[in-house]
Amino acid sequence: MDVFVELVFHGLIAACIYALLASGLVFIYSTTRVFHLAHGGVIALSAYAFWFTTSVLSWNIVLSALMAIVTSTVLGLVMNELVYEPLRRRNSKGLGYLIATIALLMISGALIIAIFGGQNQSLGFSSQVHVIVGAHVTTLQLLLMATTVVIFFLLHLLSTHTRFGKTMRATADNEVVASVLGIDTRQIRRLTFALGSALAGVAAIFYALEFNLDPNMGVMMAIKGFTAAVIGGPGSMTGAIVGSLLLSGVEQASVWYLGSSWRNAMAFTLLFIFLLMKPHGLFGRRFS
Amino acid sequence: MAFLADGLVSMDAYLIHLGSLIGIYILMSLSFNLVVGYTGLLNLGHVGLMGIGAYVSAILVKNFHLPFALGLLAAGLLTMCVAGILALPAKKIKGDYYALVTLGFLFVVFAVLVNGESVTRGTLGIPGIPRPEMFLSNSMYLLLVACITATTFLFLDRLVHSPFGRALEAVRDDEEVAQMLGKPVFKLKLIAMMISGFIVGMAGALLAHFVQFIAPNSFWLDLLVSALSGMMIGGVASMRGTVVGVVILFALLEPLRFLSFPSSLIGPLRLMIMMCLLLFIILRRPRGLMGRAELES
Amino acid sequence: MSLLTIKNLSAGYGDSTVLQDVGLEILPGEMVVLIGPNGAGKSTVLKSVFGLTTKTAGEIHFRGSDITKLPTHALIEEGIGYVPQGRLVFPSLTVEENLDMGGYSIDHKQTLRQNKERVYEIFPALKEKYRSRAGSLSGGQQQQLAIGRALMMTPELLMLDEPSLGLSPKLMHEVFQTLERLRQSGTTILVVEQNVRLALQYVDRGYLLAAGQIRFAGSAAELGSENLMRDAFLT
């Protein structure tokens, strides 16, 4: 029974990481209609920046965390300005964005190897262990769960109760009409990328503190975020949460029944099944 | 293109080695262009199909001692069938969403290759894939690849200029109009996918027996973006362009080997250059060098 | 003095020219219709006024000042409202939020609320549904919302592109009755309409556009003459 409880907590922790990943993806997708797979690359680069500043440059951890968020925000903005916006001016419908985002994802991976080397890295961070209903949970993991909940709450408030949120949704609904009403849609997309990418920074910090970093993690992050978003429905924040929980649940179940090497295989299969059978996800509106 | 030319002492040997790789990449990109450029299906699972072909032939020939020719044929046929199945969702799903579905397929192939350890040896990969007696030397192998590539090129070039090819292009340009003109839209997509699958399955087998070692990573996103780059440089919907595109890609990337960079940097550098080129093309020259259509029009 | 004057306007999209040498004039308080066959360029006239086309020649004046080169958001502040074709509301936003978007450039909260109240007075049905998602409204209500959204900036000139499109005859009349009331309260209206018979019952006068040029200008009665219509729509 204890092992089971541990597994549930592990699942919750992974789900939180996935939810942070997916929240950025969904946030960006719902306003800009760009399925920003390079988000995974942004997270990976920021996680390495976080590791490098703390472990190699011995910066204060708060300063490094800020650095990671700045890195991710800048990366997201640069990708939007240099690639997605020009594509939008070319009237790209989706295929262009998709190829571009895969290219950006690959560039991120190559950059990590070029800048930080090809080795796996670890921060060796540890925090106090608590025992909660029989499971061992660290302070960090509790903080991760709390942060995820707070972030989703804030995102919800942002999108329903602020002028910026309404404008974002209007831009998502119909960009042309939004601009006809005097909304600077380009600025809205810029802010969306900045904010969504800042979330990538947060995800990167927790990931780096909790797990080992490897140069190919960006691709895996992209796939996991993509899976959670597709399961939930790529335009829905509620969907991102449910998708993350379901993905993590399936992963833990496959670890439990088949062994840990099946974790990714089951996740990929889940993604494929949803793509085929339920293209709009559980909570989705139309995909494209 | 991560296959290092180990033990190739002379320039000649290096060029002969490179020749086979270029030929195989041309096969991969030609078959890619048939579905993407001519039929309008962005099949991001293309290199997954290639992986299936490679593993089928490698396992049949190495473990079951089948003759090379049979391995090659089996790779082509089996991949063709899988490609046919992958075409099924194209009945309902279109555009970028079909691309995502096929990307999902690539992930599944990858997962199967990694986890089907009893057959595929998982991440360890399959080493020591035999070459047939006759094509043991690199130069003879190049001859084989050249023959297959040339035949395929001639076949595809005729195919796309035939009424069948024009019907494919009609499907790409406007599916509804094609449907109204009485074209069997789905059947055309299915046939294009199956022809493409047969060719890329064989290309995979040729690659497996050439480099003699394959692993799941050999058929992953790196290869996918190489296929995309080769096709986009040459141009969407141009078989000749594809050949030129692949050659240009190699001509740009191969010289990096001879620069005095630390070898660990060469891989990422090649990838970055290739990706910047790909981005440049979709942003500035969506028709590539010789393309007759754009991915999105 | 005229409210809106278009002189010798040539305009289109990118490299293709749709309008050639178009001129028209609208006086304050008028309700004017722009009719013509499909592809005549009626929508392009409205879009040109609203800064959404590429202009190659000509001038547009509003209240005596040149607005030819002004960007869209400046035109909204000048007092021009535009209701695009096809009831383009924001479906995932609520009715109220749609109206807020219409008043996007109003920084003053009090003004925003007053204008919203005014729109609700004109369209009581919207007030009842102010918290519903716009996507769930009926076709007629969506058209009301699209008009209401344009009214949020209290425009002096309201331009509508085929407001009757896809509505039942009864709802079509309701839309035009609303426009009639708006005009009585002082809003000038320029409407593009495919349903000529309907429009001519309400407007003062109109322009007939064909192949990117003004073919005829006159009163509603003159425009309604059978011969003129047949000529314009068959050639």
PDB file of C-alpha atoms in Angstrom, chain C residues 12-178:
ATOM      1  CA  GLY C  12      -7.580  47.245 -53.703  1.00  0.00           C
ATOM      2  CA  TYR C  13      -5.640  44.543 -51.915  1.00  0.00           C
ATOM      3  CA  GLY C  14      -1.941  44.087 -52.505  1.00  0.00           C
ATOM      4  CA  ASP C  15      -1.340  44.317 -56.211  1.00  0.00           C
ATOM      5  CA  SER C  16      -4.907  43.897 -57.376  1.00  0.00           C
ATOM      6  CA  THR C  17      -7.061  46.982 -57.820  1.00  0.00           C
ATOM      7  CA  VAL C  18     -10.755  46.677 -57.064  1.00  0.00           C
ATOM      8  CA  LEU C  19     -12.035  50.261 -57.034  1.00  0.00           C
ATOM      9  CA  GLN C  20     -11.402  52.775 -59.775  1.00  0.00           C
ATOM     10  CA  ASP C  21     -12.067  56.465 -59.474  1.00  0.00           C
ATOM     11  CA  VAL C  22     -14.837  56.126 -56.953  1.00  0.00           C
ATOM     12  CA  GLY C  23     -16.399  59.276 -55.545  1.00  0.00           C
ATOM     13  CA  LEU C  24     -19.242  59.726 -53.115  1.00  0.00           C
ATOM     14  CA  GLU C  25     -20.514  62.135 -50.531  1.00  0.00           C
ATOM     15  CA  ILE C  26     -22.571  61.655 -47.399  1.00  0.00           C
ATOM     16  CA  LEU C  27     -24.245  64.438 -45.444  1.00  0.00           C
ATOM     17  CA  PRO C  28     -24.684  64.404 -41.668  1.00  0.00           C
ATOM     18  CA  GLY C  29     -27.791  62.529 -40.577  1.00  0.00           C
ATOM     19  CA  GLU C  30     -28.276  60.670 -43.845  1.00  0.00           C
ATOM     20  CA  MET C  31     -28.776  56.978 -44.334  1.00  0.00           C
ATOM     21  CA  VAL C  32     -27.183  55.925 -47.583  1.00  0.00           C
ATOM     22  CA  VAL C  33     -26.998  52.531 -49.221  1.00  0.00           C
ATOM     23  CA  LEU C  34     -24.350  51.131 -51.496  1.00  0.00           C
ATOM     24  CA  ILE C  35     -25.761  48.506 -53.827  1.00  0.00           C
ATOM     25  CA  GLY C  36     -24.418  46.512 -56.729  1.00  0.00           C
ATOM     26  CA  PRO C  37     -23.789  43.007 -57.973  1.00  0.00           C
ATOM     27  CA  ASN C  38     -21.404  40.569 -56.305  1.00  0.00           C
ATOM     28  CA  GLY C  39     -17.789  41.528 -56.658  1.00  0.00           C
ATOM     29  CA  ALA C  40     -18.606  45.124 -57.535  1.00  0.00           C
ATOM     30  CA  GLY C  41     -16.391  46.369 -54.732  1.00  0.00           C
ATOM     31  CA  LYS C  42     -19.037  47.509 -52.252  1.00  0.00           C
ATOM     32  CA  SER C  43     -17.251  46.068 -49.226  1.00  0.00           C
ATOM     33  CA  THR C  44     -13.995  47.460 -50.521  1.00  0.00           C
ATOM     34  CA  VAL C  45     -15.425  50.989 -50.307  1.00  0.00           C
ATOM     35  CA  LEU C  46     -16.163  50.529 -46.599  1.00  0.00           C
ATOM     36  CA  LYS C  47     -12.850  48.864 -45.941  1.00  0.00           C
ATOM     37  CA  SER C  48     -11.048  51.685 -47.737  1.00  0.00           C
ATOM     38  CA  VAL C  49     -12.669  54.280 -45.517  1.00  0.00           C
ATOM     39  CA  PHE C  50     -11.644  52.158 -42.540  1.00  0.00           C
ATOM     40  CA  GLY C  51      -8.035  51.892 -43.635  1.00  0.00           C
ATOM     41  CA  LEU C  52      -8.080  48.205 -44.497  1.00  0.00           C
ATOM     42  CA  THR C  53      -7.113  48.404 -48.170  1.00  0.00           C
ATOM     43  CA  THR C  54      -4.196  49.582 -50.247  1.00  0.00           C
ATOM     44  CA  LYS C  55      -5.064  52.935 -51.769  1.00  0.00           C
ATOM     45  CA  THR C  56      -3.373  53.929 -55.008  1.00  0.00           C
ATOM     46  CA  ALA C  57      -5.143  57.222 -55.718  1.00  0.00           C
ATOM     47  CA  GLY C  58      -7.736  59.564 -54.321  1.00  0.00           C
ATOM     48  CA  GLU C  59      -8.669  61.124 -51.013  1.00  0.00           C
ATOM     49  CA  ILE C  60     -11.084  60.479 -48.199  1.00  0.00           C
ATOM     50  CA  HIS C  61     -12.273  63.319 -46.009  1.00  0.00           C
ATOM     51  CA  PHE C  62     -14.197  63.051 -42.774  1.00  0.00           C
ATOM     52  CA  ARG C  63     -15.704  66.188 -41.234  1.00  0.00           C
ATOM     53  CA  GLY C  64     -13.537  68.199 -43.559  1.00  0.00           C
ATOM     54  CA  SER C  65     -10.187  66.688 -42.588  1.00  0.00           C
ATOM     55  CA  ASP C  66      -8.150  64.286 -44.669  1.00  0.00           C
ATOM     56  CA  ILE C  67      -8.260  60.783 -43.213  1.00  0.00           C
ATOM     57  CA  THR C  68      -6.881  58.914 -46.236  1.00  0.00           C
ATOM     58  CA  LYS C  69      -3.722  57.812 -44.502  1.00  0.00           C
ATOM     59  CA  LEU C  70      -4.927  57.418 -40.936  1.00  0.00           C
ATOM     60  CA  PRO C  71      -4.548  53.985 -39.318  1.00  0.00           C
ATOM     61  CA  THR C  72      -7.643  52.074 -38.236  1.00  0.00           C
ATOM     62  CA  HIS C  73      -7.503  52.878 -34.536  1.00  0.00           C
ATOM     63  CA  ALA C  74      -7.247  56.599 -35.266  1.00  0.00           C
ATOM     64  CA  LEU C  75     -10.345  56.348 -37.467  1.00  0.00           C
ATOM     65  CA  ILE C  76     -12.284  54.800 -34.609  1.00  0.00           C
ATOM     66  CA  GLU C  77     -11.333  57.730 -32.435  1.00  0.00           C
ATOM     67  CA  GLU C  78     -12.329  60.132 -35.205  1.00  0.00           C
ATOM     68  CA  GLY C  79     -15.844  58.720 -34.923  1.00  0.00           C
ATOM     69  CA  ILE C  80     -16.168  56.075 -37.587  1.00  0.00           C
ATOM     70  CA  GLY C  81     -17.706  52.718 -36.679  1.00  0.00           C
ATOM     71  CA  TYR C  82     -17.517  49.644 -38.848  1.00  0.00           C
ATOM     72  CA  VAL C  83     -19.552  46.435 -38.655  1.00  0.00           C
ATOM     73  CA  PRO C  84     -17.816  43.816 -40.801  1.00  0.00           C
ATOM     74  CA  GLN C  85     -19.699  41.283 -42.855  1.00  0.00           C
ATOM     75  CA  GLY C  86     -20.762  37.995 -41.336  1.00  0.00           C
ATOM     76  CA  ARG C  87     -21.741  38.849 -37.759  1.00  0.00           C
ATOM     77  CA  LEU C  88     -18.168  38.622 -36.593  1.00  0.00           C
ATOM     78  CA  VAL C  89     -18.574  38.623 -32.846  1.00  0.00           C
ATOM     79  CA  PHE C  90     -16.008  37.071 -30.505  1.00  0.00           C
ATOM     80  CA  PRO C  91     -17.772  33.769 -29.809  1.00  0.00           C
ATOM     81  CA  SER C  92     -15.865  32.779 -26.678  1.00  0.00           C
ATOM     82  CA  LEU C  93     -16.314  36.145 -25.006  1.00  0.00           C
ATOM     83  CA  THR C  94     -19.516  37.061 -23.194  1.00  0.00           C
ATOM     84  CA  VAL C  95     -21.865  39.691 -24.602  1.00  0.00           C
ATOM     85  CA  GLU C  96     -20.586  42.209 -22.096  1.00  0.00           C
ATOM     86  CA  GLU C  97     -16.967  41.412 -22.907  1.00  0.00           C
ATOM     87  CA  ASN C  98     -17.676  41.838 -26.607  1.00  0.00           C
ATOM     88  CA  LEU C  99     -18.992  45.309 -25.901  1.00  0.00           C
ATOM     89  CA  ASP C 100     -15.937  46.059 -23.767  1.00  0.00           C
ATOM     90  CA  MET C 101     -13.803  45.165 -26.753  1.00  0.00           C
ATOM     91  CA  GLY C 102     -15.846  47.588 -28.831  1.00  0.00           C
ATOM     92  CA  GLY C 103     -14.909  50.275 -26.355  1.00  0.00           C
ATOM     93  CA  TYR C 104     -11.302  49.155 -26.285  1.00  0.00           C
ATOM     94  CA  SER C 105      -9.876  52.638 -26.706  1.00  0.00           C
ATOM     95  CA  ILE C 106     -12.054  54.184 -23.994  1.00  0.00           C
ATOM     96  CA  ASP C 107      -9.901  54.616 -20.918  1.00  0.00           C
ATOM     97  CA  HIS C 108     -12.546  56.327 -18.858  1.00  0.00           C
ATOM     98  CA  LYS C 109     -14.523  53.714 -16.922  1.00  0.00           C
ATOM     99  CA  GLN C 110     -17.547  55.945 -16.472  1.00  0.00           C
ATOM    100  CA  THR C 111     -17.832  56.600 -20.206  1.00  0.00           C
ATOM    101  CA  LEU C 112     -17.440  52.909 -20.920  1.00  0.00           C
ATOM    102  CA  ARG C 113     -20.318  52.065 -18.598  1.00  0.00           C
ATOM    103  CA  GLN C 114     -22.551  54.824 -19.986  1.00  0.00           C
ATOM    104  CA  ASN C 115     -21.954  53.694 -23.552  1.00  0.00           C
ATOM    105  CA  LYS C 116     -22.673  50.121 -22.613  1.00  0.00           C
ATOM    106  CA  GLU C 117     -25.939  51.192 -21.013  1.00  0.00           C
ATOM    107  CA  ARG C 118     -26.845  53.065 -24.170  1.00  0.00           C
ATOM    108  CA  VAL C 119     -26.228  49.953 -26.283  1.00  0.00           C
ATOM    109  CA  TYR C 120     -28.344  47.905 -23.894  1.00  0.00           C
ATOM    110  CA  GLU C 121     -31.152  50.473 -24.280  1.00  0.00           C
ATOM    111  CA  ILE C 122     -31.031  50.070 -28.029  1.00  0.00           C
ATOM    112  CA  PHE C 123     -30.815  46.277 -27.800  1.00  0.00           C
ATOM    113  CA  PRO C 124     -32.630  45.125 -24.657  1.00  0.00           C
ATOM    114  CA  ALA C 125     -32.155  41.485 -25.706  1.00  0.00           C
ATOM    115  CA  LEU C 126     -28.420  41.908 -25.231  1.00  0.00           C
ATOM    116  CA  LYS C 127     -28.865  43.159 -21.708  1.00  0.00           C
ATOM    117  CA  GLU C 128     -30.752  40.024 -20.766  1.00  0.00           C
ATOM    118  CA  LYS C 129     -27.935  37.881 -22.071  1.00  0.00           C
ATOM    119  CA  TYR C 130     -25.006  40.011 -20.960  1.00  0.00           C
ATOM    120  CA  ARG C 131     -23.225  37.099 -19.319  1.00  0.00           C
ATOM    121  CA  SER C 132     -23.833  34.540 -22.080  1.00  0.00           C
ATOM    122  CA  ARG C 133     -21.123  33.594 -24.481  1.00  0.00           C
ATOM    123  CA  ALA C 134     -21.614  35.417 -27.758  1.00  0.00           C
ATOM    124  CA  GLY C 135     -21.234  32.148 -29.628  1.00  0.00           C
ATOM    125  CA  SER C 136     -24.424  30.884 -28.013  1.00  0.00           C
ATOM    126  CA  LEU C 137     -26.576  33.784 -29.257  1.00  0.00           C
ATOM    127  CA  SER C 138     -29.008  33.484 -32.144  1.00  0.00           C
ATOM    128  CA  GLY C 139     -28.081  34.928 -35.539  1.00  0.00           C
ATOM    129  CA  GLY C 140     -30.181  38.029 -35.044  1.00  0.00           C
ATOM    130  CA  GLN C 141     -28.743  38.667 -31.588  1.00  0.00           C
ATOM    131  CA  GLN C 142     -25.219  38.229 -32.884  1.00  0.00           C
ATOM    132  CA  GLN C 143     -25.889  40.879 -35.497  1.00  0.00           C
ATOM    133  CA  GLN C 144     -27.250  43.161 -32.774  1.00  0.00           C
ATOM    134  CA  LEU C 145     -24.103  42.534 -30.791  1.00  0.00           C
ATOM    135  CA  ALA C 146     -21.869  43.275 -33.764  1.00  0.00           C
ATOM    136  CA  ILE C 147     -23.708  46.584 -34.278  1.00  0.00           C
ATOM    137  CA  GLY C 148     -23.732  47.282 -30.572  1.00  0.00           C
ATOM    138  CA  ARG C 149     -20.021  46.713 -30.397  1.00  0.00           C
ATOM    139  CA  ALA C 150     -19.446  49.308 -33.107  1.00  0.00           C
ATOM    140  CA  LEU C 151     -21.730  51.726 -31.242  1.00  0.00           C
ATOM    141  CA  MET C 152     -19.568  51.530 -28.119  1.00  0.00           C
ATOM    142  CA  MET C 153     -17.374  54.302 -29.496  1.00  0.00           C
ATOM    143  CA  THR C 154     -20.494  56.421 -30.240  1.00  0.00           C
ATOM    144  CA  PRO C 155     -19.545  56.879 -33.877  1.00  0.00           C
ATOM    145  CA  GLU C 156     -20.843  59.776 -35.930  1.00  0.00           C
ATOM    146  CA  LEU C 157     -20.700  57.577 -39.001  1.00  0.00           C
ATOM    147  CA  LEU C 158     -21.647  53.937 -38.815  1.00  0.00           C
ATOM    148  CA  MET C 159     -20.732  51.722 -41.734  1.00  0.00           C
ATOM    149  CA  LEU C 160     -22.289  48.274 -42.037  1.00  0.00           C
ATOM    150  CA  ASP C 161     -21.374  45.535 -44.457  1.00  0.00           C
ATOM    151  CA  GLU C 162     -24.434  43.467 -45.399  1.00  0.00           C
ATOM    152  CA  PRO C 163     -26.097  43.416 -41.980  1.00  0.00           C
ATOM    153  CA  SER C 164     -29.021  41.345 -43.285  1.00  0.00           C
ATOM    154  CA  LEU C 165     -26.860  38.478 -44.515  1.00  0.00           C
ATOM    155  CA  GLY C 166     -28.177  35.119 -43.365  1.00  0.00           C
ATOM    156  CA  LEU C 167     -31.095  36.537 -41.375  1.00  0.00           C
ATOM    157  CA  SER C 168     -34.776  35.752 -41.719  1.00  0.00           C
ATOM    158  CA  PRO C 169     -36.921  38.423 -43.469  1.00  0.00           C
ATOM    159  CA  LYS C 170     -38.409  39.432 -40.143  1.00  0.00           C
ATOM    160  CA  LEU C 171     -34.987  39.880 -38.536  1.00  0.00           C
ATOM    161  CA  MET C 172     -33.718  41.740 -41.596  1.00  0.00           C
ATOM    162  CA  HIS C 173     -36.445  44.313 -41.090  1.00  0.00           C
ATOM    163  CA  GLU C 174     -35.631  44.522 -37.416  1.00  0.00           C
ATOM    164  CA  VAL C 175     -32.012  45.336 -38.248  1.00  0.00           C
ATOM    165  CA  PHE C 176     -33.031  48.106 -40.596  1.00  0.00           C
ATOM    166  CA  GLN C 177     -35.593  49.423 -38.130  1.00  0.00           C
ATOM    167  CA  THR C 178     -32.799  49.683 -35.617  1.00  0.00           C
TER     168      THR C 178
END
